[in-house]
Short mmCIF file of C-alpha atoms in Angstrom, two decimals:
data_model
loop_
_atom_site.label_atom_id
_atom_site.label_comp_id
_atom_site.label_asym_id
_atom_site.label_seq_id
_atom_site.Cartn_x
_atom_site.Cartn_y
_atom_site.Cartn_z
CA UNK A 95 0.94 3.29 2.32
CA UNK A 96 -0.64 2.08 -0.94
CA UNK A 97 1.15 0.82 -4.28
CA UNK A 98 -0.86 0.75 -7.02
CA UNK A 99 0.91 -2.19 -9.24
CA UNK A 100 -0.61 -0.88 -11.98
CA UNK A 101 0.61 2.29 -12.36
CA UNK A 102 4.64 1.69 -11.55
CA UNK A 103 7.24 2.22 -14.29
CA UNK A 104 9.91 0.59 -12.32
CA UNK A 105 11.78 3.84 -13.04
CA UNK A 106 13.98 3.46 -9.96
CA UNK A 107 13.45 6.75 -8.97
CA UNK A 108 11.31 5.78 -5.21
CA UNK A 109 15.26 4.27 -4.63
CA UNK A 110 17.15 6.76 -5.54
CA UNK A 111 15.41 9.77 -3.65
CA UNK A 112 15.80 7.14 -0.54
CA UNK A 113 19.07 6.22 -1.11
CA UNK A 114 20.21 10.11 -1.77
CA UNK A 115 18.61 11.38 1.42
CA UNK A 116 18.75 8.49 4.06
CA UNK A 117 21.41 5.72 3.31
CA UNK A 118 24.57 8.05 2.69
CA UNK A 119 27.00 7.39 5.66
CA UNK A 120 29.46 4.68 6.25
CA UNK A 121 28.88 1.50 6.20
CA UNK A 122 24.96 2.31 4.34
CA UNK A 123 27.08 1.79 0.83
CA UNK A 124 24.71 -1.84 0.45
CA UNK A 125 21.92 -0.54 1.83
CA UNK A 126 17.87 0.36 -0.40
CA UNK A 127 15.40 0.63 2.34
CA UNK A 128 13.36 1.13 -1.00
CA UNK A 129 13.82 -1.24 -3.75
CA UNK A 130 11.55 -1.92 -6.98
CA UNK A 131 11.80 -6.06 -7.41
CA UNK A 132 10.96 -7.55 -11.17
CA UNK A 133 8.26 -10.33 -10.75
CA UNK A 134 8.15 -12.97 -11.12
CA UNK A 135 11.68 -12.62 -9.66
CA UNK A 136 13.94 -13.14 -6.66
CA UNK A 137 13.90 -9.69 -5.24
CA UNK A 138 15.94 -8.15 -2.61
CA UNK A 139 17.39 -10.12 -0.91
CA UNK A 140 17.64 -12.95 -3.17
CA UNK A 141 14.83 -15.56 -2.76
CA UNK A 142 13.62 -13.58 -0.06
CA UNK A 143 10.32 -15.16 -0.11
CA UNK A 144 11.96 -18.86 0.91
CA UNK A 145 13.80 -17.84 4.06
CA UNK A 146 10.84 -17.91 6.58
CA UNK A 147 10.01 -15.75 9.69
CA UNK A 148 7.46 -13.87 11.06
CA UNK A 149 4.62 -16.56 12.91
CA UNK A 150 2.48 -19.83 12.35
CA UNK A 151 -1.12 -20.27 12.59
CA UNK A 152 -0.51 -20.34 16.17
CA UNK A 153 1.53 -17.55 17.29
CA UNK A 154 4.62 -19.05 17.02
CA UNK A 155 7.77 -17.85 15.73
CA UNK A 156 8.62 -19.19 12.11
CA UNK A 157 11.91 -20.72 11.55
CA UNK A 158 14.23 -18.32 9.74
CA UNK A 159 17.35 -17.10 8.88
CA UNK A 160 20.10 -13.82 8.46
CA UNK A 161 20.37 -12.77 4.70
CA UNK A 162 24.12 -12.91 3.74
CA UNK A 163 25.17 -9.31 2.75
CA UNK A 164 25.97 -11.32 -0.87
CA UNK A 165 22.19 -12.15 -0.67
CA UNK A 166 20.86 -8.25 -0.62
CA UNK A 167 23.64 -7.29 -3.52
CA UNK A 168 26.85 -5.39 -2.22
CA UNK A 169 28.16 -2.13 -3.36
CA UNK A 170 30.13 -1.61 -6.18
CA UNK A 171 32.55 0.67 -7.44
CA UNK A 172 33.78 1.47 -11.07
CA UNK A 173 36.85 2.08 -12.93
CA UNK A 174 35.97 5.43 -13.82
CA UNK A 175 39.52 7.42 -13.32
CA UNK A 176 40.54 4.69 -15.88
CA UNK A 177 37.99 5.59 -18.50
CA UNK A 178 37.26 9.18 -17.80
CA UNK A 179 41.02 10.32 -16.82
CA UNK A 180 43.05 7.41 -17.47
CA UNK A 181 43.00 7.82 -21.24
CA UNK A 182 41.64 4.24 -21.84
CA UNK A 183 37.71 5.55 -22.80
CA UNK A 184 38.43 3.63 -26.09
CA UNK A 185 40.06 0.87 -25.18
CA UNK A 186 37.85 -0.57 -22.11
CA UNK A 187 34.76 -0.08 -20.68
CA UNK A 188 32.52 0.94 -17.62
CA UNK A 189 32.81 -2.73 -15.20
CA UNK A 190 31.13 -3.01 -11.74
CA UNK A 191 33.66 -4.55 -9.10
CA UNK A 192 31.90 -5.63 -5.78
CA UNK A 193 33.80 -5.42 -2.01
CA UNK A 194 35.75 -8.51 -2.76
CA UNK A 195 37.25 -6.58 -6.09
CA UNK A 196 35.29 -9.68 -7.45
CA UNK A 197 32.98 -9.02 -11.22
CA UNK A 198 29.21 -8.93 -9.06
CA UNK A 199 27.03 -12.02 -9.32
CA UNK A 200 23.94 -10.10 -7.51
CA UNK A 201 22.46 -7.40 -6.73
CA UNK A 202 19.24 -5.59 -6.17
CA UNK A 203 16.71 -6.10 -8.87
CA UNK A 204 19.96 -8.07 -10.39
CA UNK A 205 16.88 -9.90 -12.46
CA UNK A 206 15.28 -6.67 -13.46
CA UNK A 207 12.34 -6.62 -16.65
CA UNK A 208 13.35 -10.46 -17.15
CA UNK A 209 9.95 -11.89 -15.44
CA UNK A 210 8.34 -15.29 -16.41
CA UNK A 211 6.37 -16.96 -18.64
CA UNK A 212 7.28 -18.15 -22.31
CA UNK A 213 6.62 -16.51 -25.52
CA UNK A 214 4.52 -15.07 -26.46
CA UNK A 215 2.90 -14.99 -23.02
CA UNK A 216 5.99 -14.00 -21.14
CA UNK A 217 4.79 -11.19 -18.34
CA UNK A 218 6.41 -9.47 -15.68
CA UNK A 219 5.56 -6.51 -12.99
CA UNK A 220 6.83 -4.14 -10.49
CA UNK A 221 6.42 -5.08 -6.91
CA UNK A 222 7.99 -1.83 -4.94
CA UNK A 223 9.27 -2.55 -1.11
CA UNK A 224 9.73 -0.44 1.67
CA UNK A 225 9.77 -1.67 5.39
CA UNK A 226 5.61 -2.72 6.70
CA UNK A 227 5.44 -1.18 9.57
CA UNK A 228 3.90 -3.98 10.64
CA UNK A 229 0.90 -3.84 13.39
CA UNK A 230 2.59 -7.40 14.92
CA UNK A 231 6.21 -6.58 13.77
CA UNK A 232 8.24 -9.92 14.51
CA UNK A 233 11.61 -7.71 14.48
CA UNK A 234 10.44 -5.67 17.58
CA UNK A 235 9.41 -9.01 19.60
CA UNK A 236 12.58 -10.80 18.34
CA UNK A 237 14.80 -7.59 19.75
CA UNK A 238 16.35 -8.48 23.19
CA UNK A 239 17.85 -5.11 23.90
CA UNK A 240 14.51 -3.23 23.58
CA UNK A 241 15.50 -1.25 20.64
CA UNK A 242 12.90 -1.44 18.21
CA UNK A 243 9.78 0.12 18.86
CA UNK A 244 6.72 1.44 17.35
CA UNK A 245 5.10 4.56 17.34
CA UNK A 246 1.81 5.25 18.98
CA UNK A 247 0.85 8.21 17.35
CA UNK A 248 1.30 6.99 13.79
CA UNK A 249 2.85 3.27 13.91
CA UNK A 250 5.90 3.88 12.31
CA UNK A 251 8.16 1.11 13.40
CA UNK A 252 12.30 2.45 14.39
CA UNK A 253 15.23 1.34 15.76
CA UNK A 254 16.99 2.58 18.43
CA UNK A 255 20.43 2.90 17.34
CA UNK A 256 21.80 3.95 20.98
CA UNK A 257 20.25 0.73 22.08
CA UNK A 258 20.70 -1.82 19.02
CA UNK A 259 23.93 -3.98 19.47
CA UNK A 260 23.77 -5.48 16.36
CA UNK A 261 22.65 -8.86 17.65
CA UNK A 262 20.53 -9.15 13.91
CA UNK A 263 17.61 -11.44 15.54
CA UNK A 264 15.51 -8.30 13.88
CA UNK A 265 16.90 -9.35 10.65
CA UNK A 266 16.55 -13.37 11.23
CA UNK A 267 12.87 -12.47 12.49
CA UNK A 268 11.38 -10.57 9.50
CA UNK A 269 9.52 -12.43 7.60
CA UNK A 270 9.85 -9.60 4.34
CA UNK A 271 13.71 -9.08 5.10
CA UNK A 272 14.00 -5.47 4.70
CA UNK A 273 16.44 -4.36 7.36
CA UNK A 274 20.31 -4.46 7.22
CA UNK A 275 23.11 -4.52 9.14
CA UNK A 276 25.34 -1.68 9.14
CA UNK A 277 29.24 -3.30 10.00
CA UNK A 278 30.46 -0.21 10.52
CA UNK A 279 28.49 0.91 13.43
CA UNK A 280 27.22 -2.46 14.34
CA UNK A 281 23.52 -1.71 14.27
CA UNK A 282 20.45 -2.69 12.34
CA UNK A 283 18.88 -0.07 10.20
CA UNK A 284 15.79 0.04 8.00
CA UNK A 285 13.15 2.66 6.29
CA UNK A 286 12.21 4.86 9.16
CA UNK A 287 9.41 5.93 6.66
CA UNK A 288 10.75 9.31 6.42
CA UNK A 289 9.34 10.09 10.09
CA UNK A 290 11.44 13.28 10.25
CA UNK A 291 8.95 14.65 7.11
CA UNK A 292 6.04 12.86 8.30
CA UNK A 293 6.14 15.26 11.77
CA UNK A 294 6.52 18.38 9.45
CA UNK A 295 3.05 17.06 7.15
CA UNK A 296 5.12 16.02 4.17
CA UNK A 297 4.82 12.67 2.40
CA UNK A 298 8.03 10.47 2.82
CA UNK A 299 10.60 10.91 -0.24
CA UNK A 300 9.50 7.75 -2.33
CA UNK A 301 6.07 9.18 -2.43
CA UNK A 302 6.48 12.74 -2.90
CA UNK A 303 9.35 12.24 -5.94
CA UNK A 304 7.23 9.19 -7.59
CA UNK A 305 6.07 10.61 -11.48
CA UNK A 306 3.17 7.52 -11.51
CA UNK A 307 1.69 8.86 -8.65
CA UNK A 308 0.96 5.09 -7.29
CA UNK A 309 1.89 5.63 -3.31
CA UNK A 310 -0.68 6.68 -1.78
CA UNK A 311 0.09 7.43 1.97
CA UNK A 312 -2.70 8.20 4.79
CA UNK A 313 -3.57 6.85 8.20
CA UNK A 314 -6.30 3.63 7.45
CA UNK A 315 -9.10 4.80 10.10
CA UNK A 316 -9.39 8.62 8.18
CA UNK A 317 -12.45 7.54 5.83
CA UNK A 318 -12.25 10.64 4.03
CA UNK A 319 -8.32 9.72 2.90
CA UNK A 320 -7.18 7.03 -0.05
CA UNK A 321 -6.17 5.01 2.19
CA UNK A 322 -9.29 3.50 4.11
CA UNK A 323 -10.97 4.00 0.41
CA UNK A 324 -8.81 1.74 -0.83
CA UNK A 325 -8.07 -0.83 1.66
CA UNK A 326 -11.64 -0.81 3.75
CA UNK A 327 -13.94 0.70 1.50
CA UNK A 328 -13.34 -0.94 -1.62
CA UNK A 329 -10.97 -3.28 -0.91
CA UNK A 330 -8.68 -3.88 -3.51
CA UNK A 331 -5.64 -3.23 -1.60
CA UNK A 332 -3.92 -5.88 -0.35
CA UNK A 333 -0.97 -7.26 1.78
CA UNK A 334 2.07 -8.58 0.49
CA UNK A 335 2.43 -12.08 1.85
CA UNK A 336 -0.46 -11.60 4.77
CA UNK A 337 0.58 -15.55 5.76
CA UNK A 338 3.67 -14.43 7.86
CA UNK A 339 0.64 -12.76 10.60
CA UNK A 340 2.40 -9.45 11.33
CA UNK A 341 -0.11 -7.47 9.83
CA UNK A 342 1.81 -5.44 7.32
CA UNK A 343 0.52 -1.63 7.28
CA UNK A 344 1.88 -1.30 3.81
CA UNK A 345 -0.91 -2.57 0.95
CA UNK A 346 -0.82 -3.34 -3.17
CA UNK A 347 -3.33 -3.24 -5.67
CA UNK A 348 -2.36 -5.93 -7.71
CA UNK A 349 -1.61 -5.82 -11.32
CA UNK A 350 -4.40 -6.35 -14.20
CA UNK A 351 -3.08 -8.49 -16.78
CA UNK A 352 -3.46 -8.37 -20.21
CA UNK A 353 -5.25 -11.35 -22.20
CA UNK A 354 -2.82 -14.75 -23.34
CA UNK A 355 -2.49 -14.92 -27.10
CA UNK A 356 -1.35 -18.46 -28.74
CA UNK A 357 0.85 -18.57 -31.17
CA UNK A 358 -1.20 -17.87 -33.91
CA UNK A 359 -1.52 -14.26 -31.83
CA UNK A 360 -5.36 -15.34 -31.50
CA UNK A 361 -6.07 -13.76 -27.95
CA UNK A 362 -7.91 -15.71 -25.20
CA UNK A 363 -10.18 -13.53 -23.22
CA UNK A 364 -10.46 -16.22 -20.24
CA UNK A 365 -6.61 -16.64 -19.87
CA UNK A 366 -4.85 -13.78 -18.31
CA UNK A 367 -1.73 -13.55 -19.11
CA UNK A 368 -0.05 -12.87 -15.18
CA UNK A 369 -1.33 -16.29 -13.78
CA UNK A 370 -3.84 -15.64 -11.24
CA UNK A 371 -1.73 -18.51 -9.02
CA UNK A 372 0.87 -16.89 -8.96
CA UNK A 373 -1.11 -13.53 -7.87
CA UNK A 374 -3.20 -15.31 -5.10
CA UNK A 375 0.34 -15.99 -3.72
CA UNK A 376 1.69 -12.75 -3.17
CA UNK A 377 -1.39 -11.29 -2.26
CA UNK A 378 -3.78 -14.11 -1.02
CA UNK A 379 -7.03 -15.63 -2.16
CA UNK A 380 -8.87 -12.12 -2.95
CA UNK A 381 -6.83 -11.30 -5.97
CA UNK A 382 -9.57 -12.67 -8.34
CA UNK A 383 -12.11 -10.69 -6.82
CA UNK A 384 -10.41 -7.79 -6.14
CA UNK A 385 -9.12 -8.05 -10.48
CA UNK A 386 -12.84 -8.40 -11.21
CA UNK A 387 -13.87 -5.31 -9.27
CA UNK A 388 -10.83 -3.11 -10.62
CA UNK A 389 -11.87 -4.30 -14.44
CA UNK A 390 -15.96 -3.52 -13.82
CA UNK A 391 -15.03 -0.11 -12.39
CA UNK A 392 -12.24 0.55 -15.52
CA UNK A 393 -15.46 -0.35 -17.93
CA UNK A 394 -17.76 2.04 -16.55
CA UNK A 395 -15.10 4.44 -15.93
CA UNK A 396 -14.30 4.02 -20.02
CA UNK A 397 -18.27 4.37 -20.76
CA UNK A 398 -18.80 7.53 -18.98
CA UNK A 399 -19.77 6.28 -16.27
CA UNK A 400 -19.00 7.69 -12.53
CA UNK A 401 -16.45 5.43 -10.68
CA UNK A 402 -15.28 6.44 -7.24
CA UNK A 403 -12.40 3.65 -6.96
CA UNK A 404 -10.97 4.86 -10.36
CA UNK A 405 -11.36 8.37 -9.57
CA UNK A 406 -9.60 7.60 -6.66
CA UNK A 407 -6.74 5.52 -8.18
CA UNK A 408 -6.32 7.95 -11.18
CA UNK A 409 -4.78 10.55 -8.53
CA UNK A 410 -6.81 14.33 -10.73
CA UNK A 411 -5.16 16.71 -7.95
CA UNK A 412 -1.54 16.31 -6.47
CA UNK A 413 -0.60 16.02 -4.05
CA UNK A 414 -3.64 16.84 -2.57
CA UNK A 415 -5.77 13.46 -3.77
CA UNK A 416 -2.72 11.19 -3.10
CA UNK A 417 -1.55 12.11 0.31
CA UNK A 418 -3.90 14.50 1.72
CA UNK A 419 -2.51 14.98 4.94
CA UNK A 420 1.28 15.26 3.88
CA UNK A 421 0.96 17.90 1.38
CA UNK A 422 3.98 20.34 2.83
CA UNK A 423 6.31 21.67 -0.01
CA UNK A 424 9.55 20.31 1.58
CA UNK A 425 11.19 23.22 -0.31
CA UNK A 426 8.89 25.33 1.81
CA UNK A 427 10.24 24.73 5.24
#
């Protein structure tokens, strides 16, 4: 899959088609195997980036740890029979309470549109996660019962929850921190990338219900599809964090920035305002080149010009130009 960064609203609506079809059933309540994070930010789970895994330079395991389930944000309930039926709609109001009937202190994008920066140069953008599928997953080689595997056919990475025992050296071993435990069933779960429509050729649930039409989902070695376009061709797709060495399968455009502006609101052509630092380390030392390649095709798209990488990112025909091989009406079936 490819995330264009510059096309996401951070509508939330990639989550809640997720949550609604896959993460209904007891003891799922905490669970977003798709989340949108806020950057700058501290994501899902909280400070995510700082808690290590995945390998070194030389094949090594990374030190690492277990999220706490405070760490990925816990469920919460409301007191809606005591506004809606309870007669007190005037009086109080709508509060979250979180499993310890405690007033929530985090939660998933608990930091949402509040970024970084300072006035007037304060920025922020939408970093969308979903498991990597990784081609060198550290979860599978940290499992000792055997119960994560990956699929030859199309390398979606699963757990086997007949086989799990809830050990959680999966969790403690990926390096992104996208799978949870489920207490009720002691088990580890985490996106399955919607393999159950990917067998019937449609696009997994996040894609297919996502109005900016920025995942773009294809197998990488079909050089007709987005995908290879994107991350071979042209190359301005990128990994999320490539340091950890599983090889993430799951790739982001990054985000153009618009100019810095001093305080006088005179705008400074050779600052952007994102800093490029920061970019370089999500997404590793190509950013700047990748950003200059993105802004020469956007001028000659914006002159006339013809532009294969913007016709491409622009999506003209869906869902035909966005996932080309998934383009089943799940309504249809």
């Amino acid at each position: 899959m490819v995330f264009d960064l510059n096309k996401c609203l951070g509508c939330q609506t990639c989550t809640i088609s997720c949550k609604r079809q896959w993460t209904r059933d007891e003891g799922m309540d905490n669970q977003w195997w798709a989340v949108v994070n806020t950057m700058p930010g501290k994501g899902t789970p909280k400070n995510w980036e700082g808690m290590g895994g995945g390998w070194n330079e030389k094949g090594e395991p990374n030190p690492s740890r277990i999220p706490l389930r405070d760490e990925y944000g816990d469920a919460w309930t409301f007191n809606k029979e005591e506004i809606f039926y309870g007669g007190k709609g005037k009086e109080s109001h709508l509060k979250p309470v979180n499993a310890k009937g405690e007033a929530p202190d985090w939660g998933p994008n608990w930091d949402e549109d509040e970024g970084g920066g300072e006035y007037p140069n304060s920025h922020f953008f939408y970093l969308p996660r979903i498991c990597n599928h990784c081609t060198h997953p550290a979860c599978l080689e940290a499992c000792p019962r055997g119960a994560i595997y990956k699929r030859d056919e199309d390398g979606i990475v699963l757990v086997n929850d007949k086989q799990c025992k809830g050990f959680r050296f999966c969790m403690e071993a990926c390096p992104y921190k996208r799978i949870y435990y489920n207490h009720v069933r002691d088990v580890a779960q985490k996106c399955i990338f919607c393999f159950p429509r990917i067998e019937k050729g449609v696009a997994p649930a996040c894609a297919r219900q996502c109005p900016g039409r920025l995942r773009f989902v294809g197998y990488l070695d079909d050089e007709n599809g987005p995908i290879h376009k994107l991350v071979h061709k042209w190359k301005v797709a990128l990994p999320l964090h490539e340091e950890h060495g599983t090889q993430p399968n799951v790739y982001y455009v990054p985000p153009l920035s618009p100019p810095s502006v001093d305080i006088n609101g005179k705008v400074d052509l050779s600052k952007p305002r994102i800093p490029l630092d920061y970019l370089q380390g999500l997404f590793g030392p190509r950013v700047e080149e990748v950003l200059a390649v993105l802004q020469a095709e956007k001028e000659k798209k914006a002159k006339g010009l013809p532009s294969e990488l913007m016709d491409t990112l622009i999506v003209y025909k869906w869902p035909e130009d966005i996932f080309p091989d998934f383009v089943q009406d799940p309504a249809q079936l």
